[in-house]
Coordinates of C-alpha atoms and ligand atoms in Angstrom, one line a residue:
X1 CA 73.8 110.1 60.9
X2 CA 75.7 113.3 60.3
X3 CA 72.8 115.5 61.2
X4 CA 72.7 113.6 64.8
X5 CA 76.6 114.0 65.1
X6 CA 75.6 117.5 64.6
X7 CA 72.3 117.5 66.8
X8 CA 74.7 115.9 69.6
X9 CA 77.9 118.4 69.2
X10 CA 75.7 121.6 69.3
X11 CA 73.8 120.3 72.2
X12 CA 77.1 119.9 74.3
X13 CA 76.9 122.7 77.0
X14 CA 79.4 125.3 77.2
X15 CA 81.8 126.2 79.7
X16 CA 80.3 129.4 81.3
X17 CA 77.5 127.2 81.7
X18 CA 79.0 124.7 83.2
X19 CA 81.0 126.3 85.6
X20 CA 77.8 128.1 86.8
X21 CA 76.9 124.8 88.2
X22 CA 77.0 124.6 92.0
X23 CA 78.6 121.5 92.2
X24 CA 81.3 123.3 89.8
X25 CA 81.4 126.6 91.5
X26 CA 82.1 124.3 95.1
X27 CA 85.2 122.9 93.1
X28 CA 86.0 126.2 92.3
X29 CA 85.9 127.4 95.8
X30 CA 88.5 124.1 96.1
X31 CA 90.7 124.1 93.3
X32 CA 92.5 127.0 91.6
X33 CA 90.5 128.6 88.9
X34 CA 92.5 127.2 85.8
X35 CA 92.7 123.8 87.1
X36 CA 88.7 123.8 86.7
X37 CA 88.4 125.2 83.6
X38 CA 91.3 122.6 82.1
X39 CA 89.1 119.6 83.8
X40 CA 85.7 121.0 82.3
X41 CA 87.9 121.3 78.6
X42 CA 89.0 117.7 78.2
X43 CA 85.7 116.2 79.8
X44 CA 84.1 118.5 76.9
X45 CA 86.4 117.3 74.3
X46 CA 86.8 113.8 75.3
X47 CA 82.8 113.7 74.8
X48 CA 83.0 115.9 71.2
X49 CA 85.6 112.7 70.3
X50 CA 83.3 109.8 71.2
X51 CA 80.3 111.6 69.2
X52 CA 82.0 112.2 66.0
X53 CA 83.5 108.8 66.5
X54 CA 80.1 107.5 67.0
X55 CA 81.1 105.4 70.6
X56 CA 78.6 107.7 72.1
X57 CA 74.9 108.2 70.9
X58 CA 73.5 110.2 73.9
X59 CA 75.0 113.0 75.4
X60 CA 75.3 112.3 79.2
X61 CA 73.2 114.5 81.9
X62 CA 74.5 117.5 84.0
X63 CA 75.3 115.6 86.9
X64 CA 77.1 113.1 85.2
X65 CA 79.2 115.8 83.4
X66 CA 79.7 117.2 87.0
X67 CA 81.0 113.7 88.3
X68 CA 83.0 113.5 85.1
X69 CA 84.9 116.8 85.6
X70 CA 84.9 116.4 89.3
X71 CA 87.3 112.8 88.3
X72 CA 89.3 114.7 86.2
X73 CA 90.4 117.5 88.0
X74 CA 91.4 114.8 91.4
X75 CA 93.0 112.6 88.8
X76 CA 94.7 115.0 86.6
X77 CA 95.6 118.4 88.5
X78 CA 99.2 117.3 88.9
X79 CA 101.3 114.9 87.3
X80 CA 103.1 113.9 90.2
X81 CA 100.8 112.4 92.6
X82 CA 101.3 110.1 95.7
X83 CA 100.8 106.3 95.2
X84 CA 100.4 102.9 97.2
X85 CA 103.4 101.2 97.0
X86 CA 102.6 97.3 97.4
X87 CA 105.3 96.6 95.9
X88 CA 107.3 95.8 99.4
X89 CA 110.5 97.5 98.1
X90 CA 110.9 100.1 101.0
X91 CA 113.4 102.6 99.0
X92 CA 111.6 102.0 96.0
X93 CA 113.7 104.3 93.8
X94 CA 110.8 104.8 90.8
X95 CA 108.2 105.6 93.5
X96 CA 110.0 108.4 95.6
X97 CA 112.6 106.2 97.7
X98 CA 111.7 106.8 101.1
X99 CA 108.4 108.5 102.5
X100 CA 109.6 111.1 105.4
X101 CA 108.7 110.8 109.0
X102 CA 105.4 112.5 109.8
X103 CA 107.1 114.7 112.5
X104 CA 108.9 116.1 109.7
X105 CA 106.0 117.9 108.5
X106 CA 105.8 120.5 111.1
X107 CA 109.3 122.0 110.4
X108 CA 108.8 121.9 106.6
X109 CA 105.4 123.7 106.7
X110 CA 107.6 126.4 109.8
X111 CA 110.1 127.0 107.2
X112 CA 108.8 127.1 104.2
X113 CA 105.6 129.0 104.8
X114 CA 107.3 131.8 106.4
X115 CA 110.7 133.3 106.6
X116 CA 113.7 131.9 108.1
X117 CA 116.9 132.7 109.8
X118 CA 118.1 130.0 106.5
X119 CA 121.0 132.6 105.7
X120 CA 121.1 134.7 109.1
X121 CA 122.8 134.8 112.5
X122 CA 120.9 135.5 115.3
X123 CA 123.2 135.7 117.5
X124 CA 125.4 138.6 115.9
X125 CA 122.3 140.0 113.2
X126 CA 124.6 139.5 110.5
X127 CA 124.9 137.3 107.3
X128 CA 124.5 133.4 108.2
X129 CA 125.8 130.3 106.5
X130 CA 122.7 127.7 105.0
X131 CA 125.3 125.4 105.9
X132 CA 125.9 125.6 109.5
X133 CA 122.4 124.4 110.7
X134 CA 123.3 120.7 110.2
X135 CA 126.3 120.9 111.6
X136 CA 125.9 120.3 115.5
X137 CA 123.6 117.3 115.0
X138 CA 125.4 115.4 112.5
X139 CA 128.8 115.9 114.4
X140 CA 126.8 114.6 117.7
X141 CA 125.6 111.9 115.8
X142 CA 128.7 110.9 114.0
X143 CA 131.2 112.4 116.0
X144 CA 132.7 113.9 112.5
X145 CA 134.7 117.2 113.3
X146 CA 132.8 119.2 110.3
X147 CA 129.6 118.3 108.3
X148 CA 128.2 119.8 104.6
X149 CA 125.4 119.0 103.3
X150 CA 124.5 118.8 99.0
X151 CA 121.7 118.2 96.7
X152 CA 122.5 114.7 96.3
X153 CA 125.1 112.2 97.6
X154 CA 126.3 112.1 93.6
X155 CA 126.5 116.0 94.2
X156 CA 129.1 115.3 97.5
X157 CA 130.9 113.0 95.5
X158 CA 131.4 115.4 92.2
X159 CA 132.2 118.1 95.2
X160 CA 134.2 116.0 97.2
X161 CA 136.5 114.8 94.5
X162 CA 136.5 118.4 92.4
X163 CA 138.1 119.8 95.6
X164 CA 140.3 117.4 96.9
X165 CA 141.7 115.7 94.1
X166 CA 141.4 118.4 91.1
X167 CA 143.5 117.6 88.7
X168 CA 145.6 114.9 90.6
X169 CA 145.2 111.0 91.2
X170 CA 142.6 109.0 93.1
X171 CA 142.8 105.8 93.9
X172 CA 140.2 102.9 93.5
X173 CA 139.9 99.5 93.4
X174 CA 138.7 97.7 90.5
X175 CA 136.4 95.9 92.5
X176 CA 134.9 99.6 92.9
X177 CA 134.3 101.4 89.7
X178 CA 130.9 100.4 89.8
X179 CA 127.6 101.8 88.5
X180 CA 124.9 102.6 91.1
X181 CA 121.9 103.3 88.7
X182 CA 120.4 106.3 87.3
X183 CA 123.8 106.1 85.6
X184 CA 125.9 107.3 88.3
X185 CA 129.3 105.8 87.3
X186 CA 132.1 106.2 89.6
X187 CA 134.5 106.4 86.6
X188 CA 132.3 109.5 84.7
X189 CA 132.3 110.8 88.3
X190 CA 135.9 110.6 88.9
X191 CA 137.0 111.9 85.2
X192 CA 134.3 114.8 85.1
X193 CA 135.1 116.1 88.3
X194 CA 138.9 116.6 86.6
X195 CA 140.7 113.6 88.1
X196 CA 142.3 111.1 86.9
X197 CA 141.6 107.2 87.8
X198 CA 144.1 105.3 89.1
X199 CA 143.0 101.4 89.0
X200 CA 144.4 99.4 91.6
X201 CA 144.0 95.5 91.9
X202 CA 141.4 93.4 89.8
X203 CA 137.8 93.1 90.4
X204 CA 137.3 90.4 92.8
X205 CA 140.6 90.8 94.7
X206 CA 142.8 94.0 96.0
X207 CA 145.5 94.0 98.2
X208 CA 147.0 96.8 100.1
X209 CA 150.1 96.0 98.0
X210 CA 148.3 97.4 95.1
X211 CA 147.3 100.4 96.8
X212 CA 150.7 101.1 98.2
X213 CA 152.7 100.3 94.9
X214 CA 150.0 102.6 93.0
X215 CA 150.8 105.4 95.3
X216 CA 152.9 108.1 93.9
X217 CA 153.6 111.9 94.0
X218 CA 150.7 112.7 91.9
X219 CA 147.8 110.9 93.9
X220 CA 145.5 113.4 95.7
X221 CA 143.6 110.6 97.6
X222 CA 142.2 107.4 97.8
X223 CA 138.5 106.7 97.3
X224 CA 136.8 103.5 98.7
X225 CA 133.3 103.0 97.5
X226 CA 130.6 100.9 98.5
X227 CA 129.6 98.8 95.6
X228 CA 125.5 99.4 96.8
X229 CA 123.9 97.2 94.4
X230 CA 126.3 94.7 93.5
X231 CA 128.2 92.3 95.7
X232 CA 131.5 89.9 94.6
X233 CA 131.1 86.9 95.9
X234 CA 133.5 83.2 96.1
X235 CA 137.2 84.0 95.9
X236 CA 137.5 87.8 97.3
X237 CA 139.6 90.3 99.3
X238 CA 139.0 94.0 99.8
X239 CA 141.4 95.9 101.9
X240 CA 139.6 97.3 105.4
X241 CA 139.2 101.1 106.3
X242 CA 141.7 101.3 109.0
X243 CA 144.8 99.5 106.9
X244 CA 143.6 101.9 104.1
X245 CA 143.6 104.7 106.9
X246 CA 147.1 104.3 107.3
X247 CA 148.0 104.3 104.2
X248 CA 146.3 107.5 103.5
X249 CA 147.8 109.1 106.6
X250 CA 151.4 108.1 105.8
X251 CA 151.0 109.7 102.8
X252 CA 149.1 113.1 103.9
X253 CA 146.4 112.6 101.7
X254 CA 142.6 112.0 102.4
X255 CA 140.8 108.3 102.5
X256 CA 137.5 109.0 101.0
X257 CA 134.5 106.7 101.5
X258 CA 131.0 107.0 99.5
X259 CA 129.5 104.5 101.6
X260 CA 125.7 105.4 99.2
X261 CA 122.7 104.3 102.0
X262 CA 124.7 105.8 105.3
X263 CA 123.7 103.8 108.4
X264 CA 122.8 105.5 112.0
X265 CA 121.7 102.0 113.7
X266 CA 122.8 98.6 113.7
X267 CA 120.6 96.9 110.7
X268 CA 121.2 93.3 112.5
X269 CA 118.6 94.6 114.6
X270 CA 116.1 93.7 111.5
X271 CA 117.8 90.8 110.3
X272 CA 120.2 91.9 108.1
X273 CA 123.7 91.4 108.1
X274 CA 126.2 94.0 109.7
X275 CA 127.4 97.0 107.7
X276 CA 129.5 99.8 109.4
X277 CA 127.6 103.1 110.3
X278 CA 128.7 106.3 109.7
X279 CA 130.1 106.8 113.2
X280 CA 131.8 103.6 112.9
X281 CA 133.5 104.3 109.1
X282 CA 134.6 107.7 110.5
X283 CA 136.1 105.9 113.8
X284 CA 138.1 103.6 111.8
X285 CA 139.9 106.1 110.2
X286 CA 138.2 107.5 107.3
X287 CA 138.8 111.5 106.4
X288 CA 135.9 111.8 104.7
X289 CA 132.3 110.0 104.2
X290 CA 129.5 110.7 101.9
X291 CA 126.2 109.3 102.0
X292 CA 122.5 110.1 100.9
X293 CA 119.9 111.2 103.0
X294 CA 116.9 109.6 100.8
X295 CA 118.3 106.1 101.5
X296 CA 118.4 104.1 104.3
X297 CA 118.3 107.2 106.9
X298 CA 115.3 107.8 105.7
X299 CA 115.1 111.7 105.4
X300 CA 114.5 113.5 102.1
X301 CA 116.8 113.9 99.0
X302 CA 120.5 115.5 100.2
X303 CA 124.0 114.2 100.0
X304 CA 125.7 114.7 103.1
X305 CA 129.4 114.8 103.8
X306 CA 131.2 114.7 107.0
X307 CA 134.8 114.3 107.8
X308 CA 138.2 116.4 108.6
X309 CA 137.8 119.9 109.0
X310 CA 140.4 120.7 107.1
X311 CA 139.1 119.1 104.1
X312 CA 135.8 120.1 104.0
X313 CA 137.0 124.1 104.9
X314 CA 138.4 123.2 101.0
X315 CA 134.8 122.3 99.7
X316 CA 133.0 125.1 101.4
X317 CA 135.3 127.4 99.6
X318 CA 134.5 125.8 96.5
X319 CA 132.6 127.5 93.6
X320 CA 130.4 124.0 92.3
X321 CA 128.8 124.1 96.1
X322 CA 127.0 127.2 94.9
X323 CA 125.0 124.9 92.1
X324 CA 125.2 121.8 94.4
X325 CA 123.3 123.7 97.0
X326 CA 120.6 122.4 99.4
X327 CA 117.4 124.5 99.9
X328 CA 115.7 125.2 102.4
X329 CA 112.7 122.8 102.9
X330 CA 115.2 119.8 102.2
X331 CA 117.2 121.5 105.0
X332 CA 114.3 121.7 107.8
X333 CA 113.5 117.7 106.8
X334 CA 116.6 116.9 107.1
X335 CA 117.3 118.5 110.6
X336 CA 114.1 117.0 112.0
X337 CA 114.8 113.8 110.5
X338 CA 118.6 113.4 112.6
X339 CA 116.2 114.7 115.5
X340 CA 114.9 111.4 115.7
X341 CA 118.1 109.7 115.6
X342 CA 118.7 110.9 118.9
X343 CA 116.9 108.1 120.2
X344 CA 117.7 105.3 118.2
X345 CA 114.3 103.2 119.0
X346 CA 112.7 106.7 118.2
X347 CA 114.1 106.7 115.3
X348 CA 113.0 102.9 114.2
X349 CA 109.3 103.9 115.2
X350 CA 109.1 107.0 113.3
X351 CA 111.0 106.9 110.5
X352 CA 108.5 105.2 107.9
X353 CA 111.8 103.5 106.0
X354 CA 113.0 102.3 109.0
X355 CA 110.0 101.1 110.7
X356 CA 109.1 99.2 107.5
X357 CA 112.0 97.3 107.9
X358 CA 111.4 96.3 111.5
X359 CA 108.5 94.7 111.0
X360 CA 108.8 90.7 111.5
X361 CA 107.3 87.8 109.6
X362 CA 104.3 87.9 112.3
X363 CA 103.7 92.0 112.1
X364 CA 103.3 91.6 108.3
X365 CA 100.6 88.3 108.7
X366 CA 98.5 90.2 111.1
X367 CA 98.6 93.6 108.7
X368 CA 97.7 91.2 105.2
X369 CA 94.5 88.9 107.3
X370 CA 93.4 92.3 108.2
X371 CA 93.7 93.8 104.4
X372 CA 92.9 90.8 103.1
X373 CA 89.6 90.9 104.5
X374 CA 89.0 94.2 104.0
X375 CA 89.0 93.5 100.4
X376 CA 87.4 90.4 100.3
X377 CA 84.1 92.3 101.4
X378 CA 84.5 94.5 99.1
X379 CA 84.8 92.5 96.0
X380 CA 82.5 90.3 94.3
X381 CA 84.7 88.9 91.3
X382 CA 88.5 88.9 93.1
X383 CA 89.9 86.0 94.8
X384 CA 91.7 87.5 97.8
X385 CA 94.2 85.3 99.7
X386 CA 97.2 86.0 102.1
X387 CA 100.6 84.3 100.9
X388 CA 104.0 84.2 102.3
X389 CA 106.7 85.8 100.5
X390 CA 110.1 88.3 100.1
X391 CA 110.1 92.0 100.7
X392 CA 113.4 93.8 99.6
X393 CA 115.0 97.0 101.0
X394 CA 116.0 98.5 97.8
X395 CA 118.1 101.7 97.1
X396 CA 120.9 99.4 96.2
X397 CA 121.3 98.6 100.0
X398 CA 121.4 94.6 100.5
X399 CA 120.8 93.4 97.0
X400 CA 121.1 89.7 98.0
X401 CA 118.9 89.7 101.5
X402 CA 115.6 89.6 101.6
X403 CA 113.2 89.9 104.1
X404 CA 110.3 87.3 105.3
X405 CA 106.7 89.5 104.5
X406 CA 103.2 88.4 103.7
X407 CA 101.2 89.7 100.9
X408 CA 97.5 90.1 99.7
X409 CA 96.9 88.3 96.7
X410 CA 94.1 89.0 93.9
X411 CA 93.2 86.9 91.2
X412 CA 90.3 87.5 88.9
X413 CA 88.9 84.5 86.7
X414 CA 87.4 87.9 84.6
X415 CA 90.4 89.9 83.4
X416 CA 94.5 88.8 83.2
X417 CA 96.9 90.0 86.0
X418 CA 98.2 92.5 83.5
X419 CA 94.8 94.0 83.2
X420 CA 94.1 94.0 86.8
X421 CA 97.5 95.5 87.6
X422 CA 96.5 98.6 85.1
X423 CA 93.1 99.3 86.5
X424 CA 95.2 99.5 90.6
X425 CA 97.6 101.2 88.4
X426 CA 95.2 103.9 87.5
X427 CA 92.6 104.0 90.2
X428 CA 92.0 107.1 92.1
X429 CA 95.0 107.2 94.1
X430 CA 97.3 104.6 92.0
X431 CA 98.5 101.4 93.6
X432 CA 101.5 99.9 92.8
X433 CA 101.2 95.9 92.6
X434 CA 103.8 93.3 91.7
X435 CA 102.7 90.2 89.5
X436 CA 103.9 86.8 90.4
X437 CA 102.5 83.6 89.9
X438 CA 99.3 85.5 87.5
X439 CA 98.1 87.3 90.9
X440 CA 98.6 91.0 91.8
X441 CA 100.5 91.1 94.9
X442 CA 100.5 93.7 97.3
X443 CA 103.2 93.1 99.8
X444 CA 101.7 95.3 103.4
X445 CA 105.4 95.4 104.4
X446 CA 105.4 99.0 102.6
X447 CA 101.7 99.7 102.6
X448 CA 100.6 102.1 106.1
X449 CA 97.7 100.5 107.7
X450 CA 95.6 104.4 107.1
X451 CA 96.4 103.4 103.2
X452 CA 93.7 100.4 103.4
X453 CA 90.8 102.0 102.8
X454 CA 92.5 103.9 99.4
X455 CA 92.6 100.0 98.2
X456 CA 89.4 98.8 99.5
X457 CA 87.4 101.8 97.5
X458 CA 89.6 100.9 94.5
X459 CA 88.6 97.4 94.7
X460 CA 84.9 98.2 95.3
X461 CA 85.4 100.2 91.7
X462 CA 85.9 97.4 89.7
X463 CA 82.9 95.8 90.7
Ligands
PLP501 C1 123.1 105.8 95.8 C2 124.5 106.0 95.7 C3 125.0 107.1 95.2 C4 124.2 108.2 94.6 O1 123.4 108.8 95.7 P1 122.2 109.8 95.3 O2 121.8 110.3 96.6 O3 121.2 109.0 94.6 O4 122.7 110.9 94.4 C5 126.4 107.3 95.1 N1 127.2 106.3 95.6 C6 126.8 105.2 96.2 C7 127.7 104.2 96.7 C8 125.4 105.0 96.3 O5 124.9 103.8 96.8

C-alpha cells in the first residue's frame, strides 16, 4: 500500500512540465503568469492529498489535469467575483447593493485608464478641485445651492456633523437614534464626530414642543434622520421638515436631514408608497441633505451632500474630507449615473436598480416561463416550476412593502434544498438562491435576462 502511495506521488508531473502543455501555455497567454502557476499548485496538491489519503488510486490523465487547473484558475483567481442574485432583493447589501448602469462603463474605463483633468482646471491650467465636477448636475437636479460628495453617506454624516456641530448640541428625536446596519448608529455617529446628543421626545411620538423647549444656546443644529429600515407604526407623530425648518431658521442654525436611500423620481410610479426626493426635502426647507449613492439612485458607493452654501464652504474646509475623500472612478460613475437622471424615464430604463423595480407582476411571469423552461431542458433530476411570490427592495428602503414577482422553483427528490442551494452557491459563476417551502427559489425580478444561460449551464452540471 505504501509503495503505491509512493509509485502514485512520484509519478505526479511537475510544474515545468505542466505548464509546457499547450492548453496551459494558451492560459498563460490569458491569465497573468502567477495566477497559473498558483492554479497548477493546488490542483497538484489537492491530488498529493487524496493519494496519501487513499480517496484516489489512479492518478488522473493530462487532459484531465489541464481541465482541472483550467477550473481552478476561473474559479479561484479572485476572491471577489460577480454572482447571480436570485434572491430578488434589488439593493441586496451582502451581494454589492446595486449593479451600475451599463452606460457607466464607458466613463469609468475613460478615466481610469488614462489621465484626467480629476484635479485640474482647464479653463485657467491651474490646480482643480476633485470636488467641483459633481457640482452642476446635482444642483440641476436638486436645485441645492452647493453639492460635496464622500466615500460613503456614513462619511457625509461623520463630515457633516464634525463641521457643523463640533463640540456643540444636535438635536434628534428619539424616534431617530436608530441603527441602519453594518453598525452605523446614529448615537456612535453623533458622539464620535465630537457632539453631543440632545434627545428630544419619546420613540413613537415628538412634538415640535420638544424640539423648541430642547433648544438652547448650545445647540449647533438639528438632525432629522430617516429611520431606513425600521418603521413605528399605531400611535405616532413626527414633526414635518418645513415646521422643523422654521425652527431651525429662527434660531440660525442648520436643519440636517440623512434621508439614507436619496430619491430622484416618484417611487409610486412602481407601487410603492410616496417618500420625498431630494429636490423635494431641500424645497421644504432643509439646509442640508445626505444620501448614498449605492442605494436607491442606483450609482456606485459615495455619500453625497447637498445643501446651503455656506454650510458646506465649512466642510470643504475641513481636514476629515481629506480621509473621506471620493476617487476617481467612483467619481466618473457617479457623474454618468446623474446623466441619466436627466431624463427621468431614462433613468428607470437604464439604471439596473431602478428598472428592477419597475417591472410588474406580468414582466416578472413572462421572464420566470421563459427561465423556467430553459432549465427544465436542461435538467434531468430537478422539478422546475414557476410560483408567485414577494420581491423586496432592500437597502433598508421600504422594509414593510413588498413587491408582486414570480420565481423559478427547483426541487430535487435526490439531494435536500440545502444541498442544492450549495452546489448554485458554488457553481462556476455562483448563484444566489433563497429557500422557501424546501425549493431553491430564484426570484427573475433581479436576475438580467443575458444571466440565463450562466444558470442553465449550472443546472446542466449537476446532471
Ligand atoms: C444607509 C444609510 C446610511 C449609511 O449609508 P452608507 O452609504 O451605507 O454609508 C446612513 N443613514 C441612513 C438613514 C441610511 O439609510
Amino acid at each position: 500500500m505504501v509503495k503505491r502511495i509512493q509509485e502514485l506521488l512520484a509519478q505526479l508531473p511537475a510544474v515545468d512540465i505542466l505548464l509546457k502543455r499547450p492548453a496551459i501555455e494558451q492560459l498563460a497567454a490569458e491569465y497573468p503568469r502567477g495566477a497559473v502557476k498558483a492554479a497548477i499548485q493546488e490542483v497538484l496538491s489537492n491530488i498529493r492529498q487524496e493519494v496519501l489519503q487513499q480517496v484516489r488510486q489512479e492518478l488522473p490523465e493530462l487532459p484531465t489535469f489541464e481541465q482541472m487547473i483550467t477550473e481552478e484558475l476561473v474559479q479561484h483567481q479572485f476572491s471577489l467575483r460577480r454572482v447571480i442574485n436570485g434572491t430578488g432583493t434589488v439593493i441586496h447589501t451582502n451581494l454589492g447593493r446595486s449593479s451600475l448602469s451599463k452606460r457607466v462603463k464607458q466613463q469609468i474605463e475613460e478615466i481610469s485608464f488614462h489621465y484626467s483633468n480629476l484635479e485640474f482646471d482647464l479653463e485657467t491650467g491651474s490646480r482643480g478641485s476633485r470636488y467641483s465636477h459633481l457640482v452642476e448636475i446635482i444642483k440641476e437636479l436638486t436645485g441645492a445651492e452647493d453639492v460635496l460628495v464622500v466615500n460613503n453617506n456614513a462619511a457625509a454624516v461623520l463630515l457633516v456633523l464634525s463641521t457643523l456641530i463640533k463640540d456643540r448640541e444636535v438635536l434628534v428625536s428619539r424616534g431617530e437614534l436608530v441603527e441602519i446596519g453594518g453598525a452605523f448608529r446614529i448615537p456612535d455617529v453623533i458622539t464620535s464626530s465630537g457632539g453631543t446628543i440632545v434627545e428630544v421626545g419619546t420613540t413613537n411620538k415628538t412634538h415640535l414642543a420638544d424640539y423648541q423647549q430642547a433648544l438652547t444656546e448650545e445647540t449647533g443644529g438639528i438632525l432629522k434622520v430617516h429611520t431606513s429600515n425600521y418603521r413605528i407604526v399605531g400611535f405616532t407623530e413626527s414633526v414635518s421638515i418645513p415646521a422643523l425648518a422654521k425652527l431651525a431658521g429662527e434660531a440660525d442654525i442648520p436643519l440636517i436631514n440623512d434621508l439614507g436611500s436619496g430619491l430622484f423620481i416618484d417611487m409610486r410610479q412602481f407601487g410603492l408608497p410616496y417618500e420625498p426626493t431630494v429636490k423635494e426635502a431641500l424645497d421644504q426647507g432643509c439646509d442640508i441633505v445626505t444620501f448614498s449613492g449605492d442605494k436607491l439612485l442606483g450609482g456606485p458607493q459615495a455619500g453625497i451632500i447637498v445643501g446651503k452654501k455656506k454650510y458646506l464652504q465649512q466642510m470643504k474646509k475641513n481636514q476629515l474630507l481629506r480621509a473621506l475623500r471620493i476617487d476617481k472612478m467612483t467619481l466618473s460613475a457617479l457623474e454618468a449615473t446623474f446623466e441619466l437622471y436627466r431624463d427621468p424615464g431614462q433613468a428607470v430604463q437604464e439604471i439596473p436598480v431602478l428598472h428592477m423595480l419597475s417591472l410588474t407582476e406580468a414582466d416578472c411571469k413572462k421572464k420566470a416561463m421563459v427561465l423556467a423552461e430553459e432549465l427544465q431542458k436542461s435538467s434531468s433530476s430537478l422539478t422546475v416550476t414557476v410560483e408567485k411570490d414577494t420581491s423586496a427592495v432592500g437597502g433598508g428602503s421600504y422594509p414593510e412593502h413588498s413587491l408582486p414577482t414570480y420565481v423559478v422553483s427547483l426541487h430535487s427528490e435526490d439531494i435536500s434544498a440545502e444541498m442544492l442551494q450549495q452546489k448554485l452557491r458554488t457553481s462556476h459563476t455562483p448563484i444566489i438562491s433563497r429557500i422557501k417551502n424546501q425549493k431553491n427559489y430564484l426570484d427573475v425580478r433581479t436576475i438580467e435576462e443575458e444571466e440565463f444561460p450562466f444558470i442553465t449551464s449550472a443546472i446542466k452540471a449537476l446532471g
